PDB file of C-alpha atoms in Angstrom:
ATOM      1  CA  UNK A   1      64.003 -14.733 -43.461  1.00  0.00           C
ATOM      2  CA  UNK A   2      63.533 -18.173 -44.948  1.00  0.00           C
ATOM      3  CA  UNK A   3      60.507 -19.890 -46.407  1.00  0.00           C
ATOM      4  CA  UNK A   4      60.332 -22.072 -43.302  1.00  0.00           C
ATOM      5  CA  UNK A   5      59.327 -19.041 -41.244  1.00  0.00           C
ATOM      6  CA  UNK A   6      55.973 -18.992 -43.071  1.00  0.00           C
ATOM      7  CA  UNK A   7      55.445 -22.746 -43.192  1.00  0.00           C
ATOM      8  CA  UNK A   8      52.600 -24.352 -41.226  1.00  0.00           C
ATOM      9  CA  UNK A   9      54.545 -26.706 -39.032  1.00  0.00           C
ATOM     10  CA  UNK A  10      52.715 -29.160 -36.767  1.00  0.00           C
ATOM     11  CA  UNK A  11      53.589 -26.991 -33.783  1.00  0.00           C
ATOM     12  CA  UNK A  12      52.168 -23.847 -35.372  1.00  0.00           C
ATOM     13  CA  UNK A  13      49.061 -25.682 -36.501  1.00  0.00           C
ATOM     14  CA  UNK A  14      48.521 -26.912 -32.963  1.00  0.00           C
ATOM     15  CA  UNK A  15      48.874 -23.397 -31.565  1.00  0.00           C
ATOM     16  CA  UNK A  16      46.402 -22.048 -34.139  1.00  0.00           C
ATOM     17  CA  UNK A  17      43.863 -24.741 -33.239  1.00  0.00           C
ATOM     18  CA  UNK A  18      44.207 -23.939 -29.537  1.00  0.00           C
ATOM     19  CA  UNK A  19      43.762 -20.217 -30.196  1.00  0.00           C
ATOM     20  CA  UNK A  20      40.733 -20.922 -32.381  1.00  0.00           C
ATOM     21  CA  UNK A  21      39.149 -23.107 -29.700  1.00  0.00           C
ATOM     22  CA  UNK A  22      39.777 -20.442 -27.055  1.00  0.00           C
ATOM     23  CA  UNK A  23      38.247 -17.772 -29.286  1.00  0.00           C
ATOM     24  CA  UNK A  24      35.143 -19.871 -30.011  1.00  0.00           C
ATOM     25  CA  UNK A  25      34.780 -20.698 -26.303  1.00  0.00           C
ATOM     26  CA  UNK A  26      35.034 -17.027 -25.351  1.00  0.00           C
ATOM     27  CA  UNK A  27      32.442 -15.997 -27.947  1.00  0.00           C
ATOM     28  CA  UNK A  28      30.085 -18.813 -26.888  1.00  0.00           C
ATOM     29  CA  UNK A  29      30.442 -17.875 -23.227  1.00  0.00           C
ATOM     30  CA  UNK A  30      29.726 -14.208 -23.990  1.00  0.00           C
ATOM     31  CA  UNK A  31      26.706 -15.207 -26.130  1.00  0.00           C
ATOM     32  CA  UNK A  32      25.296 -17.509 -23.448  1.00  0.00           C
ATOM     33  CA  UNK A  33      25.783 -14.858 -20.781  1.00  0.00           C
ATOM     34  CA  UNK A  34      23.890 -12.382 -22.948  1.00  0.00           C
ATOM     35  CA  UNK A  35      21.048 -14.845 -23.536  1.00  0.00           C
ATOM     36  CA  UNK A  36      20.813 -15.649 -19.814  1.00  0.00           C
ATOM     37  CA  UNK A  37      20.743 -11.958 -18.926  1.00  0.00           C
ATOM     38  CA  UNK A  38      17.916 -11.286 -21.372  1.00  0.00           C
ATOM     39  CA  UNK A  39      15.923 -14.229 -19.971  1.00  0.00           C
ATOM     40  CA  UNK A  40      16.361 -12.998 -16.390  1.00  0.00           C
ATOM     41  CA  UNK A  41      15.266  -9.556 -17.464  1.00  0.00           C
ATOM     42  CA  UNK A  42      12.221 -10.930 -19.318  1.00  0.00           C
ATOM     43  CA  UNK A  43      11.127 -12.752 -16.164  1.00  0.00           C
ATOM     44  CA  UNK A  44      11.160  -9.526 -14.143  1.00  0.00           C
ATOM     45  CA  UNK A  45       8.061  -7.384 -13.729  1.00  0.00           C
ATOM     46  CA  UNK A  46       9.961  -4.293 -14.877  1.00  0.00           C
ATOM     47  CA  UNK A  47      10.747  -5.657 -18.355  1.00  0.00           C
ATOM     48  CA  UNK A  48       8.743  -5.365 -21.558  1.00  0.00           C
ATOM     49  CA  UNK A  49       8.052  -7.283 -24.754  1.00  0.00           C
ATOM     50  CA  UNK A  50      11.141  -5.864 -26.459  1.00  0.00           C
ATOM     51  CA  UNK A  51      13.316  -7.878 -24.068  1.00  0.00           C
ATOM     52  CA  UNK A  52      11.574 -11.084 -25.138  1.00  0.00           C
ATOM     53  CA  UNK A  53      11.998 -10.167 -28.803  1.00  0.00           C
ATOM     54  CA  UNK A  54      15.712  -9.608 -28.253  1.00  0.00           C
ATOM     55  CA  UNK A  55      15.941 -13.006 -26.569  1.00  0.00           C
ATOM     56  CA  UNK A  56      14.047 -14.563 -29.478  1.00  0.00           C
ATOM     57  CA  UNK A  57      16.534 -13.064 -31.946  1.00  0.00           C
ATOM     58  CA  UNK A  58      19.099 -15.615 -30.745  1.00  0.00           C
ATOM     59  CA  UNK A  59      18.938 -19.038 -32.366  1.00  0.00           C
ATOM     60  CA  UNK A  60      19.774 -22.337 -30.730  1.00  0.00           C
ATOM     61  CA  UNK A  61      18.461 -24.628 -28.013  1.00  0.00           C
ATOM     62  CA  UNK A  62      19.554 -22.426 -25.112  1.00  0.00           C
ATOM     63  CA  UNK A  63      17.458 -19.492 -26.276  1.00  0.00           C
ATOM     64  CA  UNK A  64      14.521 -21.785 -27.046  1.00  0.00           C
ATOM     65  CA  UNK A  65      14.630 -23.398 -23.593  1.00  0.00           C
ATOM     66  CA  UNK A  66      14.699 -19.971 -21.969  1.00  0.00           C
ATOM     67  CA  UNK A  67      11.723 -18.867 -24.065  1.00  0.00           C
ATOM     68  CA  UNK A  68       9.819 -21.805 -22.569  1.00  0.00           C
ATOM     69  CA  UNK A  69      10.863 -20.604 -19.124  1.00  0.00           C
ATOM     70  CA  UNK A  70       9.621 -17.075 -19.874  1.00  0.00           C
ATOM     71  CA  UNK A  71       6.347 -18.399 -21.301  1.00  0.00           C
ATOM     72  CA  UNK A  72       5.835 -20.497 -18.175  1.00  0.00           C
ATOM     73  CA  UNK A  73       6.593 -18.022 -15.442  1.00  0.00           C
ATOM     74  CA  UNK A  74       7.295 -14.436 -16.468  1.00  0.00           C
ATOM     75  CA  UNK A  75       5.616 -11.892 -14.201  1.00  0.00           C
ATOM     76  CA  UNK A  76       4.354  -9.841 -17.148  1.00  0.00           C
ATOM     77  CA  UNK A  77       1.586 -11.564 -19.125  1.00  0.00           C
ATOM     78  CA  UNK A  78       2.562  -9.786 -22.335  1.00  0.00           C
ATOM     79  CA  UNK A  79       6.039 -11.284 -22.036  1.00  0.00           C
ATOM     80  CA  UNK A  80       4.585 -14.762 -21.667  1.00  0.00           C
ATOM     81  CA  UNK A  81       2.474 -14.285 -24.782  1.00  0.00           C
ATOM     82  CA  UNK A  82       5.463 -12.930 -26.710  1.00  0.00           C
ATOM     83  CA  UNK A  83       7.558 -15.944 -25.712  1.00  0.00           C
ATOM     84  CA  UNK A  84       4.826 -18.320 -26.870  1.00  0.00           C
ATOM     85  CA  UNK A  85       4.593 -16.526 -30.202  1.00  0.00           C
ATOM     86  CA  UNK A  86       8.374 -16.679 -30.588  1.00  0.00           C
ATOM     87  CA  UNK A  87       8.256 -20.467 -30.175  1.00  0.00           C
ATOM     88  CA  UNK A  88       5.459 -20.659 -32.747  1.00  0.00           C
ATOM     89  CA  UNK A  89       7.509 -18.569 -35.160  1.00  0.00           C
ATOM     90  CA  UNK A  90      10.363 -21.050 -34.693  1.00  0.00           C
ATOM     91  CA  UNK A  91       7.950 -23.891 -35.485  1.00  0.00           C
ATOM     92  CA  UNK A  92       9.199 -25.527 -32.298  1.00  0.00           C
ATOM     93  CA  UNK A  93       6.488 -28.168 -31.877  1.00  0.00           C
ATOM     94  CA  UNK A  94       8.303 -30.058 -29.112  1.00  0.00           C
ATOM     95  CA  UNK A  95       8.650 -27.049 -26.825  1.00  0.00           C
ATOM     96  CA  UNK A  96       5.177 -25.703 -27.608  1.00  0.00           C
ATOM     97  CA  UNK A  97       3.784 -29.122 -26.681  1.00  0.00           C
ATOM     98  CA  UNK A  98       5.527 -28.816 -23.322  1.00  0.00           C
ATOM     99  CA  UNK A  99       3.494 -25.678 -22.662  1.00  0.00           C
ATOM    100  CA  UNK A 100       0.378 -27.855 -22.551  1.00  0.00           C
ATOM    101  CA  UNK A 101       1.343 -28.481 -18.921  1.00  0.00           C
ATOM    102  CA  UNK A 102       0.053 -24.960 -18.271  1.00  0.00           C
ATOM    103  CA  UNK A 103      -3.469 -25.875 -19.378  1.00  0.00           C
ATOM    104  CA  UNK A 104      -4.908 -25.659 -15.889  1.00  0.00           C
ATOM    105  CA  UNK A 105      -7.988 -23.907 -14.495  1.00  0.00           C
ATOM    106  CA  UNK A 106      -5.672 -21.785 -12.360  1.00  0.00           C
ATOM    107  CA  UNK A 107      -4.132 -20.164 -15.453  1.00  0.00           C
ATOM    108  CA  UNK A 108      -5.807 -17.114 -16.963  1.00  0.00           C
ATOM    109  CA  UNK A 109      -8.149 -17.642 -19.878  1.00  0.00           C
ATOM    110  CA  UNK A 110      -5.941 -15.522 -22.146  1.00  0.00           C
ATOM    111  CA  UNK A 111      -2.961 -17.763 -21.416  1.00  0.00           C
ATOM    112  CA  UNK A 112      -4.916 -20.980 -21.928  1.00  0.00           C
ATOM    113  CA  UNK A 113      -6.249 -19.628 -25.207  1.00  0.00           C
ATOM    114  CA  UNK A 114      -2.771 -18.575 -26.368  1.00  0.00           C
ATOM    115  CA  UNK A 115      -1.390 -22.029 -25.581  1.00  0.00           C
ATOM    116  CA  UNK A 116      -4.238 -23.733 -27.447  1.00  0.00           C
ATOM    117  CA  UNK A 117      -3.653 -21.542 -30.510  1.00  0.00           C
ATOM    118  CA  UNK A 118       0.089 -22.241 -30.400  1.00  0.00           C
ATOM    119  CA  UNK A 119      -0.425 -26.007 -30.156  1.00  0.00           C
ATOM    120  CA  UNK A 120      -2.914 -25.943 -33.024  1.00  0.00           C
ATOM    121  CA  UNK A 121      -0.360 -24.211 -35.236  1.00  0.00           C
ATOM    122  CA  UNK A 122       2.669 -26.351 -34.364  1.00  0.00           C
ATOM    123  CA  UNK A 123       1.455 -29.797 -33.306  1.00  0.00           C
ATOM    124  CA  UNK A 124       0.759 -31.850 -30.201  1.00  0.00           C
ATOM    125  CA  UNK A 125       2.788 -34.743 -28.779  1.00  0.00           C
ATOM    126  CA  UNK A 126       1.328 -37.715 -26.911  1.00  0.00           C
ATOM    127  CA  UNK A 127       2.128 -36.002 -23.616  1.00  0.00           C
ATOM    128  CA  UNK A 128       0.443 -32.867 -24.927  1.00  0.00           C
ATOM    129  CA  UNK A 129      -2.707 -34.862 -25.768  1.00  0.00           C
ATOM    130  CA  UNK A 130      -2.624 -36.303 -22.253  1.00  0.00           C
ATOM    131  CA  UNK A 131      -2.410 -32.791 -20.760  1.00  0.00           C
ATOM    132  CA  UNK A 132      -5.318 -31.553 -22.870  1.00  0.00           C
ATOM    133  CA  UNK A 133      -7.462 -34.486 -21.778  1.00  0.00           C
ATOM    134  CA  UNK A 134      -6.497 -33.899 -18.146  1.00  0.00           C
ATOM    135  CA  UNK A 135      -7.632 -30.278 -18.431  1.00  0.00           C
ATOM    136  CA  UNK A 136     -10.878 -31.202 -20.197  1.00  0.00           C
ATOM    137  CA  UNK A 137     -11.598 -33.884 -17.608  1.00  0.00           C
ATOM    138  CA  UNK A 138     -11.195 -31.398 -14.775  1.00  0.00           C
ATOM    139  CA  UNK A 139     -13.620 -29.021 -16.457  1.00  0.00           C
ATOM    140  CA  UNK A 140     -15.991 -31.911 -17.203  1.00  0.00           C
ATOM    141  CA  UNK A 141     -15.975 -32.893 -13.523  1.00  0.00           C
ATOM    142  CA  UNK A 142     -16.925 -29.380 -12.449  1.00  0.00           C
ATOM    143  CA  UNK A 143     -13.684 -27.477 -11.927  1.00  0.00           C
ATOM    144  CA  UNK A 144     -13.952 -23.860 -12.948  1.00  0.00           C
ATOM    145  CA  UNK A 145     -11.231 -21.397 -13.943  1.00  0.00           C
ATOM    146  CA  UNK A 146      -9.876 -18.940 -11.416  1.00  0.00           C
ATOM    147  CA  UNK A 147     -11.727 -15.989 -12.960  1.00  0.00           C
ATOM    148  CA  UNK A 148     -15.082 -17.724 -12.344  1.00  0.00           C
ATOM    149  CA  UNK A 149     -14.584 -18.774  -8.745  1.00  0.00           C
ATOM    150  CA  UNK A 150     -16.912 -17.163  -6.257  1.00  0.00           C
ATOM    151  CA  UNK A 151     -20.174 -17.557  -4.427  1.00  0.00           C
ATOM    152  CA  UNK A 152     -22.192 -17.892  -7.654  1.00  0.00           C
ATOM    153  CA  UNK A 153     -19.887 -20.017  -9.779  1.00  0.00           C
ATOM    154  CA  UNK A 154     -21.797 -21.089 -12.934  1.00  0.00           C
ATOM    155  CA  UNK A 155     -22.524 -24.808 -13.223  1.00  0.00           C
ATOM    156  CA  UNK A 156     -21.936 -24.811 -16.978  1.00  0.00           C
ATOM    157  CA  UNK A 157     -19.049 -23.606 -19.090  1.00  0.00           C
ATOM    158  CA  UNK A 158     -19.120 -19.982 -20.150  1.00  0.00           C
ATOM    159  CA  UNK A 159     -19.227 -19.088 -23.851  1.00  0.00           C
ATOM    160  CA  UNK A 160     -15.512 -18.362 -23.979  1.00  0.00           C
ATOM    161  CA  UNK A 161     -14.743 -21.640 -22.199  1.00  0.00           C
ATOM    162  CA  UNK A 162     -16.884 -23.480 -24.743  1.00  0.00           C
ATOM    163  CA  UNK A 163     -14.892 -21.801 -27.529  1.00  0.00           C
ATOM    164  CA  UNK A 164     -11.666 -22.891 -25.874  1.00  0.00           C
ATOM    165  CA  UNK A 165     -12.925 -26.461 -25.516  1.00  0.00           C
ATOM    166  CA  UNK A 166     -13.865 -26.438 -29.211  1.00  0.00           C
ATOM    167  CA  UNK A 167     -10.322 -25.386 -30.111  1.00  0.00           C
ATOM    168  CA  UNK A 168      -8.834 -28.093 -27.879  1.00  0.00           C
ATOM    169  CA  UNK A 169     -11.217 -30.677 -29.336  1.00  0.00           C
ATOM    170  CA  UNK A 170      -9.984 -29.804 -32.813  1.00  0.00           C
ATOM    171  CA  UNK A 171      -6.412 -30.433 -31.687  1.00  0.00           C
ATOM    172  CA  UNK A 172      -7.454 -33.839 -30.381  1.00  0.00           C
ATOM    173  CA  UNK A 173      -9.155 -34.679 -33.684  1.00  0.00           C
ATOM    174  CA  UNK A 174      -5.956 -33.780 -35.535  1.00  0.00           C
ATOM    175  CA  UNK A 175      -4.056 -36.249 -33.336  1.00  0.00           C
ATOM    176  CA  UNK A 176      -6.318 -39.300 -33.377  1.00  0.00           C
ATOM    177  CA  UNK A 177      -3.556 -41.937 -33.015  1.00  0.00           C
ATOM    178  CA  UNK A 178      -2.178 -40.254 -29.895  1.00  0.00           C
ATOM    179  CA  UNK A 179      -5.702 -39.618 -28.611  1.00  0.00           C
ATOM    180  CA  UNK A 180      -6.633 -43.271 -29.008  1.00  0.00           C
ATOM    181  CA  UNK A 181      -3.483 -44.420 -27.232  1.00  0.00           C
ATOM    182  CA  UNK A 182      -4.056 -42.127 -24.246  1.00  0.00           C
ATOM    183  CA  UNK A 183      -7.760 -42.982 -23.953  1.00  0.00           C
ATOM    184  CA  UNK A 184      -6.950 -46.698 -23.997  1.00  0.00           C
ATOM    185  CA  UNK A 185      -3.987 -46.677 -21.620  1.00  0.00           C
ATOM    186  CA  UNK A 186      -4.928 -43.880 -19.231  1.00  0.00           C
ATOM    187  CA  UNK A 187      -8.729 -43.845 -19.330  1.00  0.00           C
ATOM    188  CA  UNK A 188      -9.400 -47.534 -19.887  1.00  0.00           C
ATOM    189  CA  UNK A 189     -11.285 -47.161 -23.161  1.00  0.00           C
ATOM    190  CA  UNK A 190     -10.239 -50.704 -24.095  1.00  0.00           C
ATOM    191  CA  UNK A 191     -11.431 -52.120 -20.757  1.00  0.00           C
ATOM    192  CA  UNK A 192     -14.757 -53.799 -19.991  1.00  0.00           C
ATOM    193  CA  UNK A 193     -16.125 -50.538 -18.546  1.00  0.00           C
ATOM    194  CA  UNK A 194     -14.223 -47.505 -19.813  1.00  0.00           C
ATOM    195  CA  UNK A 195     -14.084 -44.191 -18.014  1.00  0.00           C
ATOM    196  CA  UNK A 196     -17.296 -42.177 -18.468  1.00  0.00           C
ATOM    197  CA  UNK A 197     -15.120 -39.226 -19.478  1.00  0.00           C
ATOM    198  CA  UNK A 198     -13.440 -41.299 -22.197  1.00  0.00           C
ATOM    199  CA  UNK A 199     -16.811 -42.442 -23.516  1.00  0.00           C
ATOM    200  CA  UNK A 200     -18.170 -38.885 -23.498  1.00  0.00           C
ATOM    201  CA  UNK A 201     -15.033 -37.620 -25.263  1.00  0.00           C
ATOM    202  CA  UNK A 202     -15.122 -40.039 -28.210  1.00  0.00           C
ATOM    203  CA  UNK A 203     -18.866 -39.450 -28.552  1.00  0.00           C
ATOM    204  CA  UNK A 204     -18.507 -35.665 -28.495  1.00  0.00           C
ATOM    205  CA  UNK A 205     -15.594 -35.683 -30.928  1.00  0.00           C
ATOM    206  CA  UNK A 206     -17.222 -38.170 -33.283  1.00  0.00           C
ATOM    207  CA  UNK A 207     -14.318 -40.630 -33.053  1.00  0.00           C
ATOM    208  CA  UNK A 208     -15.842 -43.608 -34.889  1.00  0.00           C
ATOM    209  CA  UNK A 209     -12.508 -45.417 -34.629  1.00  0.00           C
ATOM    210  CA  UNK A 210     -13.518 -46.140 -31.020  1.00  0.00           C
ATOM    211  CA  UNK A 211     -16.524 -48.198 -32.129  1.00  0.00           C
ATOM    212  CA  UNK A 212     -14.831 -51.635 -31.937  1.00  0.00           C
ATOM    213  CA  UNK A 213     -13.847 -50.962 -28.331  1.00  0.00           C
ATOM    214  CA  UNK A 214     -17.277 -49.637 -27.405  1.00  0.00           C
ATOM    215  CA  UNK A 215     -19.064 -52.517 -29.127  1.00  0.00           C
ATOM    216  CA  UNK A 216     -16.961 -54.986 -27.150  1.00  0.00           C
ATOM    217  CA  UNK A 217     -18.526 -53.617 -23.956  1.00  0.00           C
ATOM    218  CA  UNK A 218     -21.933 -53.061 -25.553  1.00  0.00           C
ATOM    219  CA  UNK A 219     -22.286 -56.694 -26.638  1.00  0.00           C
ATOM    220  CA  UNK A 220     -20.486 -58.596 -23.898  1.00  0.00           C
ATOM    221  CA  UNK A 221     -22.001 -57.435 -20.591  1.00  0.00           C
ATOM    222  CA  UNK A 222     -24.554 -59.392 -18.646  1.00  0.00           C
ATOM    223  CA  UNK A 223     -28.202 -58.380 -18.667  1.00  0.00           C
ATOM    224  CA  UNK A 224     -28.141 -57.448 -14.971  1.00  0.00           C
ATOM    225  CA  UNK A 225     -25.687 -54.570 -15.557  1.00  0.00           C
ATOM    226  CA  UNK A 226     -27.340 -53.020 -18.594  1.00  0.00           C
ATOM    227  CA  UNK A 227     -29.314 -50.660 -16.372  1.00  0.00           C
ATOM    228  CA  UNK A 228     -26.137 -49.215 -14.830  1.00  0.00           C
ATOM    229  CA  UNK A 229     -25.141 -45.620 -15.664  1.00  0.00           C
ATOM    230  CA  UNK A 230     -21.800 -46.846 -17.003  1.00  0.00           C
ATOM    231  CA  UNK A 231     -23.451 -49.139 -19.533  1.00  0.00           C
ATOM    232  CA  UNK A 232     -25.970 -46.471 -20.492  1.00  0.00           C
ATOM    233  CA  UNK A 233     -23.087 -44.127 -21.260  1.00  0.00           C
ATOM    234  CA  UNK A 234     -21.577 -46.724 -23.577  1.00  0.00           C
ATOM    235  CA  UNK A 235     -24.943 -47.430 -25.217  1.00  0.00           C
ATOM    236  CA  UNK A 236     -25.474 -43.707 -25.812  1.00  0.00           C
ATOM    237  CA  UNK A 237     -22.043 -43.370 -27.431  1.00  0.00           C
ATOM    238  CA  UNK A 238     -22.716 -46.429 -29.612  1.00  0.00           C
ATOM    239  CA  UNK A 239     -25.902 -44.771 -30.864  1.00  0.00           C
ATOM    240  CA  UNK A 240     -24.313 -41.352 -31.369  1.00  0.00           C
ATOM    241  CA  UNK A 241     -21.411 -42.773 -33.359  1.00  0.00           C
ATOM    242  CA  UNK A 242     -23.515 -45.205 -35.378  1.00  0.00           C
ATOM    243  CA  UNK A 243     -21.365 -48.085 -34.194  1.00  0.00           C
ATOM    244  CA  UNK A 244     -24.025 -50.751 -34.809  1.00  0.00           C
ATOM    245  CA  UNK A 245     -23.947 -49.945 -38.518  1.00  0.00           C
ATOM    246  CA  UNK A 246     -20.232 -50.664 -38.729  1.00  0.00           C
ATOM    247  CA  UNK A 247     -18.756 -54.120 -39.259  1.00  0.00           C
ATOM    248  CA  UNK A 248     -17.441 -55.693 -36.071  1.00  0.00           C
ATOM    249  CA  UNK A 249     -13.795 -56.590 -36.326  1.00  0.00           C
ATOM    250  CA  UNK A 250     -12.764 -60.005 -35.088  1.00  0.00           C
ATOM    251  CA  UNK A 251     -10.674 -59.934 -31.958  1.00  0.00           C
ATOM    252  CA  UNK A 252      -7.171 -61.470 -32.139  1.00  0.00           C
TER     253      UNK A 252
END
C-alpha cells in the first residue's frame, strides 16, 4: 500500500463533498419533516402544550413560521398562547407584529390580551400600528367583542376592554413615528379635516407632536364651518393638548 492510497486527490475530495452534501440534505429533510409533524399535531384539538414546546425547541425560520401558524389557528387555545409565548421568548418582533392581524372583535379577549402583551414586550412594526388602530377604530365606532354580543350589548367598553385599550394605547405611544405616519397617510391627520377617530386618538394619547397639523386646520378654516362637529373635534383636541401654547412651525 503506497502513500498515494491515503492522499486526498481531487476525485476523492469531490466524492467526499458529494457525500457530505447528501448527508446534510438528509438530516435537514428529516428535521423539517419532524418540525412539520409537530406543527400539524399542535394544530389538532387532541394535542397539548407539550407539543408546542417541542416545536419551539427547534431553532430557525421554519419553526418560527410554524409557531405563527399555531398561534393564529390552533384549535386549542392553550396551544395558541404557548406559541405566542414561544415567539416572545425568541424575541421575534417581526413575527409577533404579524399577530396584530388577529386583533379583531371576533377573537376572544384572552387572545387579544395575549397578543397585546406580546407586542408590548417585543415591538410593533408600522403594519402592526395600523392593525392596532384598525381594531381601536372598530371599537370606537361601536363594534363589540364576540363575548359581549347579545340582546343587551353594552354601549360602552367593559372594564377589561378598557384595560386592553390602555395596553394598546401604551404600545402606540412607544411607536410615535409609526403612529404619526399611519394617522397622516391612512386617517388624513395632515388633511384639512382629519378623521374624527384620528383627532380623538391623538387627544386621548396626549400626542402633542400632532399640534402643528391640528393648528393648520384650527387656524385656516372659514368662519361658516367652525360650528361643524368636525371642527369642534379639532378645537377640542387643540385645547386638550395645549396646542395654542406651542410655537407654530412655518410650513415649507
